[in-house]
Coordinates of C-alpha atoms in Angstrom, one line a residue:
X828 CA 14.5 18.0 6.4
X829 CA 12.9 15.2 8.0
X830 CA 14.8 11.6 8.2
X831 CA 13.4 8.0 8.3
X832 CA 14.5 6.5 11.7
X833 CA 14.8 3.4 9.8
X834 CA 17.4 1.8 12.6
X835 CA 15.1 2.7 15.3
X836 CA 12.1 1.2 13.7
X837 CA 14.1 -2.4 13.3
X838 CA 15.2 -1.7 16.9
X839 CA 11.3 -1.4 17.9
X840 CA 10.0 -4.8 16.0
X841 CA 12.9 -6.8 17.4
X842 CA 12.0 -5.7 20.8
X843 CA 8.5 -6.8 20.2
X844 CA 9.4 -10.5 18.9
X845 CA 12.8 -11.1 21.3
X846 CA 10.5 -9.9 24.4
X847 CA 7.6 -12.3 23.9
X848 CA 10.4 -14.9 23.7
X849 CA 11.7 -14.1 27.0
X850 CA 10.8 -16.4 30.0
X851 CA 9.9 -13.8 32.9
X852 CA 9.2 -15.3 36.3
X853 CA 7.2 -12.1 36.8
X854 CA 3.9 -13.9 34.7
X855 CA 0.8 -14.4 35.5
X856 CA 1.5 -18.1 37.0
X857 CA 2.6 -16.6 40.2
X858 CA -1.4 -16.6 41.2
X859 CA -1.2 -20.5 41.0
X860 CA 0.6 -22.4 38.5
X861 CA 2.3 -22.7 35.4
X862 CA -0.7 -23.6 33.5
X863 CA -4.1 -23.7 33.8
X864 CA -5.6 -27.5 33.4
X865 CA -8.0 -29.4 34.4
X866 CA -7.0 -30.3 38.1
X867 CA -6.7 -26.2 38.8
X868 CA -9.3 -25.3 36.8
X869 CA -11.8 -24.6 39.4
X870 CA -9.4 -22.1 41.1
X871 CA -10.2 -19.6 38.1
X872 CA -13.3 -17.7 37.1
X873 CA -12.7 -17.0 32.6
X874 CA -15.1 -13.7 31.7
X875 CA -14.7 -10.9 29.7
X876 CA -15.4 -7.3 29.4
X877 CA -15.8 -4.4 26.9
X878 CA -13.8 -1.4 27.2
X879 CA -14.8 1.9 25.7
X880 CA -11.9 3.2 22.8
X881 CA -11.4 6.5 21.3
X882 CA -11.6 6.6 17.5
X883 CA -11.5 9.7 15.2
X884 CA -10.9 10.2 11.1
X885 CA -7.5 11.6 10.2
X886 CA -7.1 13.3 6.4
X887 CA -3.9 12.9 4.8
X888 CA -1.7 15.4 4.0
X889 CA -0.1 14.3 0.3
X890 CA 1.5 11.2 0.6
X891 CA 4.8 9.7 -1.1
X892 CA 4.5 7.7 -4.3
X893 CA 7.5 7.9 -5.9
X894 CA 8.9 4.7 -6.3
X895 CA 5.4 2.4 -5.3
X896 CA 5.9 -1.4 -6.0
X897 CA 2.2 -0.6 -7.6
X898 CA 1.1 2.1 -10.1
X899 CA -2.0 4.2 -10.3
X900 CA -3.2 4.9 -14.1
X901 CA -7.4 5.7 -14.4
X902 CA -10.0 7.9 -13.4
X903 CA -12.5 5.9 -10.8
X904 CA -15.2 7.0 -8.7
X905 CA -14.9 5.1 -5.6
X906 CA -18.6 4.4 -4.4
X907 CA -18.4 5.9 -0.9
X908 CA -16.0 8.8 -1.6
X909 CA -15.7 10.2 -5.1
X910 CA -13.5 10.2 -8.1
X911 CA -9.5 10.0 -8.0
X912 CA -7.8 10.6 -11.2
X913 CA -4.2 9.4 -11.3
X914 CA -1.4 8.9 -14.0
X915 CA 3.0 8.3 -13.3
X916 CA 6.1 9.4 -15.0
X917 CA 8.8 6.9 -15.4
X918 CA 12.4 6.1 -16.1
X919 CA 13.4 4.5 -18.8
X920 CA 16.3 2.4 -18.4
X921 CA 18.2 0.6 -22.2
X922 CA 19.6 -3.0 -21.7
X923 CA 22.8 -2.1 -23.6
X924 CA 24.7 1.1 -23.0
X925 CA 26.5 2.6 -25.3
X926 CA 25.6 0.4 -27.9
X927 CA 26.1 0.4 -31.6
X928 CA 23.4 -0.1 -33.4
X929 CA 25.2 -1.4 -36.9
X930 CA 24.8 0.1 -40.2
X931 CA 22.3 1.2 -42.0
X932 CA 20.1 0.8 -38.9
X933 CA 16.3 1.3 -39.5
X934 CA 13.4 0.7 -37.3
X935 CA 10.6 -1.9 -38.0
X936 CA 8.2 -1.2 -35.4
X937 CA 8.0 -0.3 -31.8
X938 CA 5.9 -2.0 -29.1
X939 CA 5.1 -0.8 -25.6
X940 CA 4.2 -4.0 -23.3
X941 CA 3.1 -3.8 -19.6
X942 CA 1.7 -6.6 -18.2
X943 CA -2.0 -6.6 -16.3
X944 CA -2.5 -8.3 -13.0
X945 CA -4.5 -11.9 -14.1
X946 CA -4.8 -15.4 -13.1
X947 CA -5.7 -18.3 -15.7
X948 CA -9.5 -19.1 -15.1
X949 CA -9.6 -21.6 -18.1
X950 CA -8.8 -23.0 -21.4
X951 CA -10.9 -22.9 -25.0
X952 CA -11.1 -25.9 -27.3
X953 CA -9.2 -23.5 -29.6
X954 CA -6.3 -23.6 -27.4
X955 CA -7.1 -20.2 -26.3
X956 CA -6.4 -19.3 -22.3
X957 CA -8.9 -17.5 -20.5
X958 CA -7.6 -14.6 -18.1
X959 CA -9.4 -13.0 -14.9
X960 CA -7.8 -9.5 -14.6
X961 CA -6.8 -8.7 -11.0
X962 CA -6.3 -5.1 -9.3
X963 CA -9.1 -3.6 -11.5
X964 CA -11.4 -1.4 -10.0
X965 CA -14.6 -0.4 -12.2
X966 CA -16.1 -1.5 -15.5
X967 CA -16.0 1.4 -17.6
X968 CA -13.3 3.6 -19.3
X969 CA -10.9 6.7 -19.4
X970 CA -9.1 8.5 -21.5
X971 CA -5.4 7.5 -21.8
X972 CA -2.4 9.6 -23.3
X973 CA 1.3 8.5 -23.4
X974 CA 3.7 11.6 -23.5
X975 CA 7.9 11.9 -23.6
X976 CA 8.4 13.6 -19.9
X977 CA 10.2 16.5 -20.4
X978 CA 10.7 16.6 -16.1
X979 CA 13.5 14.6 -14.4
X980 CA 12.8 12.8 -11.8
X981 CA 16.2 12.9 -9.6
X982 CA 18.0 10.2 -7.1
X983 CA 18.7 12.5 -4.2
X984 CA 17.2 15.5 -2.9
X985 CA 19.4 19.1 -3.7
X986 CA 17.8 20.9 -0.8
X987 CA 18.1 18.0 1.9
X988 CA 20.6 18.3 5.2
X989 CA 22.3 15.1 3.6
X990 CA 23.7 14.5 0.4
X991 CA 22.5 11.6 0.0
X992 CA 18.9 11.9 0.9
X993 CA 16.5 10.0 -1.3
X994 CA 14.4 12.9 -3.8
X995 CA 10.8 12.1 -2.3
X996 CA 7.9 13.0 -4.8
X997 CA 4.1 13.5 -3.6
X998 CA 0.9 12.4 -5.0
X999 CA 0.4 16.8 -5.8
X1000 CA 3.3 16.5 -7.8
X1001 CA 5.3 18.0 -4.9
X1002 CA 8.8 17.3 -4.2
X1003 CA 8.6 19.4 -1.2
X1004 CA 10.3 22.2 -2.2
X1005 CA 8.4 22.4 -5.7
X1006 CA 5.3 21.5 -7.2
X1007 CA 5.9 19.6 -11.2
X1008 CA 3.6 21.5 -13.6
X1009 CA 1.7 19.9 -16.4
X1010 CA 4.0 21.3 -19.1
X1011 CA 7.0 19.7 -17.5
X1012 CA 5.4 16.2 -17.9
X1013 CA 3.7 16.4 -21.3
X1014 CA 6.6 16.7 -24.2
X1015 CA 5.7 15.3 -27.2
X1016 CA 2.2 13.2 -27.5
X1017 CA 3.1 9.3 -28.2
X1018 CA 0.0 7.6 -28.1
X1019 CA -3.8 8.8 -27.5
X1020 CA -6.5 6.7 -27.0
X1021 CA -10.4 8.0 -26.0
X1022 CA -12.0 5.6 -23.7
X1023 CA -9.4 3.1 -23.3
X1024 CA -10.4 0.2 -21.1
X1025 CA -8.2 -2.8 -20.3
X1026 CA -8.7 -6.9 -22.4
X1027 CA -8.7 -9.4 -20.3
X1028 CA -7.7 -11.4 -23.9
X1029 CA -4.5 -13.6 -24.2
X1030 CA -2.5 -11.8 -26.7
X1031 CA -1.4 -13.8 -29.7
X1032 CA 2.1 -13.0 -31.2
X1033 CA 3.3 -13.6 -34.7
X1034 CA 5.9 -12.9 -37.7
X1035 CA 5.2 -12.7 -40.9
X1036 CA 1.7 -13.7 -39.8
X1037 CA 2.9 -17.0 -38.1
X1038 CA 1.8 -17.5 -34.8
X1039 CA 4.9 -17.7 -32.3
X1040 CA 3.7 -17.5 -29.1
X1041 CA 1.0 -16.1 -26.3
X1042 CA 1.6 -13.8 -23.7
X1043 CA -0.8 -12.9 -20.8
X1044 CA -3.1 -9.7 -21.6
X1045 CA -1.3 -6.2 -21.2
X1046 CA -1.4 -3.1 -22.1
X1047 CA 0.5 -3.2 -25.3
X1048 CA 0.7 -0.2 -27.9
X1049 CA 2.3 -0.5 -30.9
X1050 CA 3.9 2.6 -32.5
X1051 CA 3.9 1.7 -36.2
X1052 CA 2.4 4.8 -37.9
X1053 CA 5.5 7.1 -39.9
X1054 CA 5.7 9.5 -37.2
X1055 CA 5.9 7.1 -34.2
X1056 CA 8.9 5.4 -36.4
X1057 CA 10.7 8.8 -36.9
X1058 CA 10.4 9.7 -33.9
X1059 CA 11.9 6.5 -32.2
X1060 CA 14.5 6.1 -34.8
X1061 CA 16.1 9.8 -33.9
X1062 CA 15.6 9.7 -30.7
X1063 CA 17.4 5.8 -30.4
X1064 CA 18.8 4.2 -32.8
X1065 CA 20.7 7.1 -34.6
X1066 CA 22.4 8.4 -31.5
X1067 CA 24.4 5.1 -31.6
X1068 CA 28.1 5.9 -30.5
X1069 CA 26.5 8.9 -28.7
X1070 CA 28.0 10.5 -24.8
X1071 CA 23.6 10.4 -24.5
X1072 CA 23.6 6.5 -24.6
X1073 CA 26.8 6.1 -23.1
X1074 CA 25.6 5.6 -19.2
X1075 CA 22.8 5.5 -17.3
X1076 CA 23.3 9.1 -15.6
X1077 CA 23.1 10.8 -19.6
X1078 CA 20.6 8.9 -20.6
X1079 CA 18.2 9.6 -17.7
X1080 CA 18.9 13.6 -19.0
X1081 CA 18.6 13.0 -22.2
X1082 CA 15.5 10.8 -22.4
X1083 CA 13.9 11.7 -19.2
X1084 CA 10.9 9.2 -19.5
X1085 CA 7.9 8.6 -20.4
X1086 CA 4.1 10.5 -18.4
X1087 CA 1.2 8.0 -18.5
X1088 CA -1.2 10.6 -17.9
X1089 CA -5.5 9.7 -17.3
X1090 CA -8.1 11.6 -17.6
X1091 CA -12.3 11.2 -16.9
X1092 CA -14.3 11.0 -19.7
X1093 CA -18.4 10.7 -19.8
X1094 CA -18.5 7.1 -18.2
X1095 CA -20.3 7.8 -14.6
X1096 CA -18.0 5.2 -12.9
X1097 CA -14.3 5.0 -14.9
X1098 CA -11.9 2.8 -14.1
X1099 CA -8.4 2.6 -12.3
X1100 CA -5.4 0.2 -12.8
X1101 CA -2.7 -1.1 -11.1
X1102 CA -0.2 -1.8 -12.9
X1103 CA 3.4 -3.4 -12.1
X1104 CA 5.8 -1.1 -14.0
X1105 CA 8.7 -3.4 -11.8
X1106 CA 8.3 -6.3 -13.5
X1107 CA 10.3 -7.9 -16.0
X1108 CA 7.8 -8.1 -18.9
X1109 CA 7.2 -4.1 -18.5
X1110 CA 8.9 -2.9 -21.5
X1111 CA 9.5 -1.4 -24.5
X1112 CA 10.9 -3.2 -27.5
X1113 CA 12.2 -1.4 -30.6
X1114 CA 12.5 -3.8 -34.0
X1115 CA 15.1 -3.1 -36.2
X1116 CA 17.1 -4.2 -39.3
X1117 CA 20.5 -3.8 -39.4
X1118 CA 23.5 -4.3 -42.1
X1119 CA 24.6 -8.1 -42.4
X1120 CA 28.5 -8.9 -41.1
X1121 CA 28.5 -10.6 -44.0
X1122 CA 28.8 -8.6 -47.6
X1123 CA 26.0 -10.0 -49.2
X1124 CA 24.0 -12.0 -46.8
X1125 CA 20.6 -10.7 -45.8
X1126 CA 20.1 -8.1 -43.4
X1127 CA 20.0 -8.5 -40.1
X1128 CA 17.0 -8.6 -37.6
X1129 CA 17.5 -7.6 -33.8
X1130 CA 15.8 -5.6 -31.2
X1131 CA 16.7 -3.1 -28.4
X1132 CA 14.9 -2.9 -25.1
X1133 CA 14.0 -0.3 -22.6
X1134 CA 13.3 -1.2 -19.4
X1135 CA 10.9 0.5 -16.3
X1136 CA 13.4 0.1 -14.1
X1137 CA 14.5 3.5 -13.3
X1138 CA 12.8 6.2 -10.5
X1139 CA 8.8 6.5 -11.2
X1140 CA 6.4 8.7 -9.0
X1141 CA 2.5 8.8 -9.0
X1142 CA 0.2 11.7 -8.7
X1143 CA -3.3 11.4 -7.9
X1144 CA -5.7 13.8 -7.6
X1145 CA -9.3 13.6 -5.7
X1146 CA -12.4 15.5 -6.4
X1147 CA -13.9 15.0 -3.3
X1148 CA -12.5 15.9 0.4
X1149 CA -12.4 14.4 3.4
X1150 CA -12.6 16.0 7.0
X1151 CA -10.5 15.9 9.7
X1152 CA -12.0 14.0 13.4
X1153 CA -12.5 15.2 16.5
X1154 CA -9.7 14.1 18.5
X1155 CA -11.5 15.2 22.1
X1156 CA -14.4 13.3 21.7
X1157 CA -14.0 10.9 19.1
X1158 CA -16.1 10.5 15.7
X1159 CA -20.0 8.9 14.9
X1160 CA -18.3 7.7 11.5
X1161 CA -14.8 6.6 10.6
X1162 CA -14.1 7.2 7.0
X1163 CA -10.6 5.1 5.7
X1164 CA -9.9 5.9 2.3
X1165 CA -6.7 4.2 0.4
X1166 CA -4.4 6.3 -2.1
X1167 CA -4.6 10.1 -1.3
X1168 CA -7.2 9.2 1.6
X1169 CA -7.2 9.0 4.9
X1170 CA -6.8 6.7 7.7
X1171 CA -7.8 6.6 11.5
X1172 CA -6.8 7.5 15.0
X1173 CA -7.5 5.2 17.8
X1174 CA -6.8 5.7 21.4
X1175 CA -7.2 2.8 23.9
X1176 CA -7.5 4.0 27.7
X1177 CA -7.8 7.7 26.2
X1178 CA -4.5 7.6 24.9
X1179 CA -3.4 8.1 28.3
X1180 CA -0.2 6.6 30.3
X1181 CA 0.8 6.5 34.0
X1182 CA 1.5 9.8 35.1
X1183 CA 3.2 11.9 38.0
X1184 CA -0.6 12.6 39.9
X1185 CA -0.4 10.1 42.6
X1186 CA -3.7 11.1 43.9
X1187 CA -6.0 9.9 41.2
X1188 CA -6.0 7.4 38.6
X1189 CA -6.8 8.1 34.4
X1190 CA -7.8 5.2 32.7
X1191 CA -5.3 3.3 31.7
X1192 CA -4.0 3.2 35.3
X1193 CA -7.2 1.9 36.4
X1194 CA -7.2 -1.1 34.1
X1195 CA -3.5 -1.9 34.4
X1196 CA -4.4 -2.0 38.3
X1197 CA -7.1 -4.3 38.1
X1198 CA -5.1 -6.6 35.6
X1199 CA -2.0 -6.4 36.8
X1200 CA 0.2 -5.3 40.4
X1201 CA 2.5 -2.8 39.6
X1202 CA 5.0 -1.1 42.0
X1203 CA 4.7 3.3 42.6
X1204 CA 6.2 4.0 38.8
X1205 CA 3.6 1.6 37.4
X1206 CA 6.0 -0.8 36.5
X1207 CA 4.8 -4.7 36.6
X1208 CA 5.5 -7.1 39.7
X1209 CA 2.5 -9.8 39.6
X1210 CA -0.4 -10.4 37.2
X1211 CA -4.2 -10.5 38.8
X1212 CA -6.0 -11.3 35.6
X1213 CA -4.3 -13.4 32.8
X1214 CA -5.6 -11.8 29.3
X1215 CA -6.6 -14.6 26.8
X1216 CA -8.1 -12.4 24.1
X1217 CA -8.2 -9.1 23.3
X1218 CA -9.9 -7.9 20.1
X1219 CA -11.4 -4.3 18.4
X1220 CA -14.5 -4.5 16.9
X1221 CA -15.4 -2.1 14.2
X1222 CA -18.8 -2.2 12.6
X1223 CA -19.4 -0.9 8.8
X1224 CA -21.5 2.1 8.6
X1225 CA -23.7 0.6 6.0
X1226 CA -25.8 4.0 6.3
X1227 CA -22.9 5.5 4.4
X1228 CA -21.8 2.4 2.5
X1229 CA -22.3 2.0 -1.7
X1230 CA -20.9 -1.6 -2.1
X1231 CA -17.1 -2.4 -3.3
X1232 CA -15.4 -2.8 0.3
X1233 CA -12.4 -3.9 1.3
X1234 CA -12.0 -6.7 2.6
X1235 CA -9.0 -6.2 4.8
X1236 CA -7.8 -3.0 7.0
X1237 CA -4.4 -3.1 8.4
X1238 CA -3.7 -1.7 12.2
X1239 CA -0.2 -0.6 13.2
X1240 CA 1.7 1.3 15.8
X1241 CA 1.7 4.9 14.9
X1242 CA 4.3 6.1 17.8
X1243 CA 6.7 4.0 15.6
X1244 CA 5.4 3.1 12.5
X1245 CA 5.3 -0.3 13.0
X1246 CA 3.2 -3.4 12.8
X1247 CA 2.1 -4.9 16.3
X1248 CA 3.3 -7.3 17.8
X1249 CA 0.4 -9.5 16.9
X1250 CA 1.4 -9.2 13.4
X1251 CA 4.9 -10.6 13.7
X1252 CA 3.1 -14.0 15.5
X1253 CA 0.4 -14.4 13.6
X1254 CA 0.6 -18.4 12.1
X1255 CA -1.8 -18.0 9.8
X1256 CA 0.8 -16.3 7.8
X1257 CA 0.5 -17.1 3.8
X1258 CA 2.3 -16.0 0.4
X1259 CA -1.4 -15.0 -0.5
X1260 CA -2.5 -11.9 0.9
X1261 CA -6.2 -12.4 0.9
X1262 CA -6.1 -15.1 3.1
X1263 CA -2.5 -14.2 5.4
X1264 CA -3.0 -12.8 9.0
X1265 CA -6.4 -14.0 9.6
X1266 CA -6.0 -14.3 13.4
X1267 CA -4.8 -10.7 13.7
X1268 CA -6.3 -9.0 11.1
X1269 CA -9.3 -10.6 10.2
X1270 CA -11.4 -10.0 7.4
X1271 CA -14.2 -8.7 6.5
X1272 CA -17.3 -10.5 7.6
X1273 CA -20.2 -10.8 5.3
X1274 CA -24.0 -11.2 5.6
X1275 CA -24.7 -14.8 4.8
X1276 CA -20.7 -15.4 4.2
X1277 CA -21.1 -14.2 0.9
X1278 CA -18.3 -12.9 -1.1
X1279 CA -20.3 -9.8 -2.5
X1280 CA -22.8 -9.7 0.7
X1281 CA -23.0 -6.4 3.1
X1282 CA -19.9 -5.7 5.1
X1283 CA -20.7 -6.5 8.8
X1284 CA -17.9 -5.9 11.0
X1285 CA -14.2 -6.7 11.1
X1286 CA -12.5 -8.1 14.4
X1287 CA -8.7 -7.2 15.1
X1288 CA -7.1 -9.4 17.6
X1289 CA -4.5 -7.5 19.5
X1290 CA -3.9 -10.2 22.7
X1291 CA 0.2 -9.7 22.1
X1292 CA -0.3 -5.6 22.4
X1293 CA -2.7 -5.5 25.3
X1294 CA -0.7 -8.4 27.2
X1295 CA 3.1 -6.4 26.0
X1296 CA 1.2 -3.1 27.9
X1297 CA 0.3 -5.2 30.8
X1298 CA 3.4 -7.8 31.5
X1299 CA 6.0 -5.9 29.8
X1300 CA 5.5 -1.8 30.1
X1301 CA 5.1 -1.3 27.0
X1302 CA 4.1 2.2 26.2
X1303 CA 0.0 2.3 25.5
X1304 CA 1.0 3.9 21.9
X1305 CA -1.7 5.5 19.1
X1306 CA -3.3 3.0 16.7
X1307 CA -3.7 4.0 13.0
X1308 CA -6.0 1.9 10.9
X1309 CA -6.2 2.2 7.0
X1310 CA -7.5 0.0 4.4
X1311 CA -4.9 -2.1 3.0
X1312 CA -4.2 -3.5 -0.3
X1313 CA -2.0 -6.2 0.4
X1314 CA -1.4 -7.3 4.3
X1315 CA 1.9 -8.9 3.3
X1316 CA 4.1 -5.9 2.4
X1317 CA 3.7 -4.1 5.6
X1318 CA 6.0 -6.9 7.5
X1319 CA 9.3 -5.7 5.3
X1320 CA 7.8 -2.3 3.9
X1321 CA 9.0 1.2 5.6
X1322 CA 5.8 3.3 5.6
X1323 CA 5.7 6.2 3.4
X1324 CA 6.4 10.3 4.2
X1325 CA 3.6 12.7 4.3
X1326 CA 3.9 15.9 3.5
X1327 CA 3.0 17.7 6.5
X1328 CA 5.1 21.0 6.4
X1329 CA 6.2 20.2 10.0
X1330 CA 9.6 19.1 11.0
X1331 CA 7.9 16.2 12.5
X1332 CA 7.7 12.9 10.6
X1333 CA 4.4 11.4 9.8
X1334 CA 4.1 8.2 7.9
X1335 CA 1.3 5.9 6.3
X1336 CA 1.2 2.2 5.9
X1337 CA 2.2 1.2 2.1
X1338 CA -0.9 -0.9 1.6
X1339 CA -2.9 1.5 2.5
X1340 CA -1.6 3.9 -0.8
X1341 CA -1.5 1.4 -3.2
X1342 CA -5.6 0.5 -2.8
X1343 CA -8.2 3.1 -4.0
X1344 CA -10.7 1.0 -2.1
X1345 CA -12.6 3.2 1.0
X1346 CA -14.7 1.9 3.7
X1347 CA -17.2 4.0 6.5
X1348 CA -17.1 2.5 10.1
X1349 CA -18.9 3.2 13.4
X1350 CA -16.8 5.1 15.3
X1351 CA -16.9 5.2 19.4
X1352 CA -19.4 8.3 19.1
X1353 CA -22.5 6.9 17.6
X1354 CA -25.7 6.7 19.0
X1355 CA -25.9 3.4 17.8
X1356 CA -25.1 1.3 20.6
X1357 CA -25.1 -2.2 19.3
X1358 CA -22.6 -0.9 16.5
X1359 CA -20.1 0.8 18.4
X1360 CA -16.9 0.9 18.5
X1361 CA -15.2 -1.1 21.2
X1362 CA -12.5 -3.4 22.7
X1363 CA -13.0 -6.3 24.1
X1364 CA -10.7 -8.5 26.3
X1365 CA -11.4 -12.1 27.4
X1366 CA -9.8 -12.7 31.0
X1367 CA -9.4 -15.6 33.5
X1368 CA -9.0 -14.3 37.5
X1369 CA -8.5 -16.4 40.4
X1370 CA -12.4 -17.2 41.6
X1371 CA -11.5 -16.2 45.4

């Protein structure tokens, strides 16, 4: 069973920051001085040069999703890829264990309540807020059903090495060793509704119809019909005093959850959620009346709430496929694809290091030589050129392009599933990820700067990685690049397993799964010259 190196990944981003901290006499001032100024300025020649890359598609095997900050729930038709259907089962988790209920305990009504992603745009002379919804891709509809999961999702994995190794669960519905079937998930039906599609309206609470407060909009269902109430009341409120509600362990197996499942309905386009299942206002409330202490006195009002807070998993399905690069010569196009997508490959130098042949030199020994003077094991001893900027430029494919691109794509190490280097000292850092890591990761650039306008190219400033290979040894390690929903998370975020059948571990960034956005670049094989891929580093050399 594979195992996250989690210490060794830590180990690998703290080398990264404490090395770029380090003062090494070995730097590039040995050519002439500490810093380049105006009285030594016209001892140096600043220039720059492209560098060819090697750049290929890689499709993902199933990837993890149990457990996502974010949820999936729609059926979408990206624009350059296809449809993706996706629905969860979740945990259920009560506020009060072992409770007691009271006497005479009867339900009122049952509401489901799970907040949508929106911001406040603006306010009615009625009073009324006006809400933008956020993390909604498409306009139309799907078909939603709610079911009682009759599959449960475990802590730890039976067939692992370890005891205590984390269940994983796949967007197939794998756990690796099994696949969960249909009939596991779907128990009884709860709630069915044909062309559901989310309203962005504030939702207006009241009692005994008395208006007593506003809430953001959400998906809220209300089980009120006989059966939903019958159905509640047995399976909650009349197993008061039971061993079922007595801890968290028997609850979990004897209310295993609840499958949001999604289906496609005639709409050409659909839609796809995301939905926060983690956050406090994800709930489900059940209303009831209860027998008054008093003898007497009226009865009693008071609710119970279950809470999202236990294990969840995702699984998404595609109806489109998505082909693998060629890893020899690299690719024309480079198709990224969030979710259940793909991501790709890049190789600086040809992916080569220094080697044993002392007679010849591969790539990246020939530009480490002309940067930098290394001794017989390629190790550094004096810089040549001082490296001022060093940035990948990837062009959209608008040949292949239907609109709705991303606007960011996140690069990382993919020897160690890590961010680079750049990442860590980027100081355009913000809480908001749509404008955080501008420096490194830059975004999308638009014709005529406009927010819906034709994607044009990104630029990726890597200056740390290139100057850690050249100064510090560090290992010229495969790039992965993916689309990314939120640049933020990846700082603090393990990536996520594949399912790869192989002993080996392979990872993908978290941003990258919560997005179903997709984007088509040029790749380092096009016959399109002015759109190729490339690398180019700005340098300043002693002008001998």
């Amino acid at each position: 069973m594979k195992k996250r190196q989690i210490a060794f990944r830590n180990l690998a981003v703290l080398t990264f920051i404490v090395s770029s901290f380090i003062a090494c006499d070995k730097d590039f001032a040995n050519i002439d001085s500490d810093i380049i100024n105006n009285d030594n300025a016209t001892h140096f020649n600043t220039t720059s040069r492209d560098f060819d890359v090697l750049a290929y598609t890689k499709a993902l095997d199933p990837v993890q999703t149990n457990n996502l900050p974010i949820n999936y729930l729609g059926s979408y038709v990206e624009p350059n890829f296809g449809r993706s259907t996706a629905g969860f089962v979740t945990q259920l988790r009560p506020t009060l264990l072992n409770p007691d209920f009271g006497g005479d305990a009867e339900i009122d009504s049952v509401v489901l309540n799970i907040p949508y992603f929106s911001r406040a745009i603006g306010v009615t002379e009625e009073g009324e807020t006006l809400y933008e919804l956020d993390s909604i891709f498409g306009d139309e509809s799907f078909n939603l059903s709610i079911y009682e999961s009759n599959y449960f999702l475990r802590d730890f994995d039976p067939n692992a090495t370890e005891i205590d190794e984390p269940q994983r669960y796949y967007a197939n519905g794998s756990t690796g060793s099994d696949i969960v079937s249909q009939s596991q998930l779907e128990g009884t039906l709860l709630f069915e509704q044909l062309n559901f599609a989310p309203d962005p309206s504030q939702i207006v609470l009241t009692e005994d119809d008395e208006e007593v407060s506003r809430i953001p909009p959400a998906l809220r269902v209300a089980f009120n019909t006989a059966d939903d109430i019958q159905y509640w009341q047995e399976k909650i409120i009349d197993m008061s005093g039971s061993t079922e509600l007595s801890n968290v362990n028997n609850f979990n197996n004897y209310f295993r959850g609840l499958y949001f499942k999604a289906e496609s309905n005639t709409s050409p386009e659909g839609r796809m959620l995301l939905l926060n299942m983690a956050s406090t206002a994800a709930s489900i409330t059940i209303f009831y009346t209860r027998d008054p202490f008093t003898e007497g006195a009226e009865r009693l009002q008071t609710t119970v709430t279950l809470n999202f807070t236990g294990n969840r998993a995702n699984f998404i399905s595609n109806d489109f496929s998505i082909s693998d690069g060629n890893e020899i010569t690299g690719d024309e196009s480079l198709y990224l694809k969030g979710g259940q997508g793909s991501v790709a490959e890049i190789k600086l130098f040809n992916g080569d290091n220094f080697d044993d042949d002392n007679t010849t030199d591969n790539p990246f020994e020939t530009f480490k030589k002309e940067f930098v003077e290394t001794d017989e094991n390629g190790n550094f001893i004096k810089g040549k050129k001082l490296v001022n900027e060093a940035n990948l430029i990837f062009y959209v494919n608008q040949d292949e392009i239907d609109g709705e691109e991303p606007n960011r794509i996140f690069l990382y190490d993919m020897n160690n599933n890590i961010p680079l280097a750049d990442y860590f000292f980027d100081t355009s850092s913000s809480s908001d990820p749509r404008i955080s890591r501008l420096i490194h990761l830059g975004r999308l650039q638009r014709e005529n700067n406009e927010p819906t306008g034709n994607g044009i190219k990104y630029k990726l400033r890597i200056t740390e990685h290139i100057n850690n290979i050249l100064l510090r040894d560090s290992t010229n390690v495969k790039l992965g690049l993916a689309v990314s929903g939120n640049i933020n998370i990846e700082g603090n975020a393990n990536q996520f397993d594949l399912l790869n059948g192989a002993d080996t571990e392979e990872t993908v960034p978290l941003s990258s799964i919560i997005t179903p956005r997709g984007t088509v670049l040029y790749g380092n094989n096009t016959s399109n010259e002015e759109k190729k891929l490339y690398l180019e580093i700005f340098f300043t050399e002693p002008d001998n």
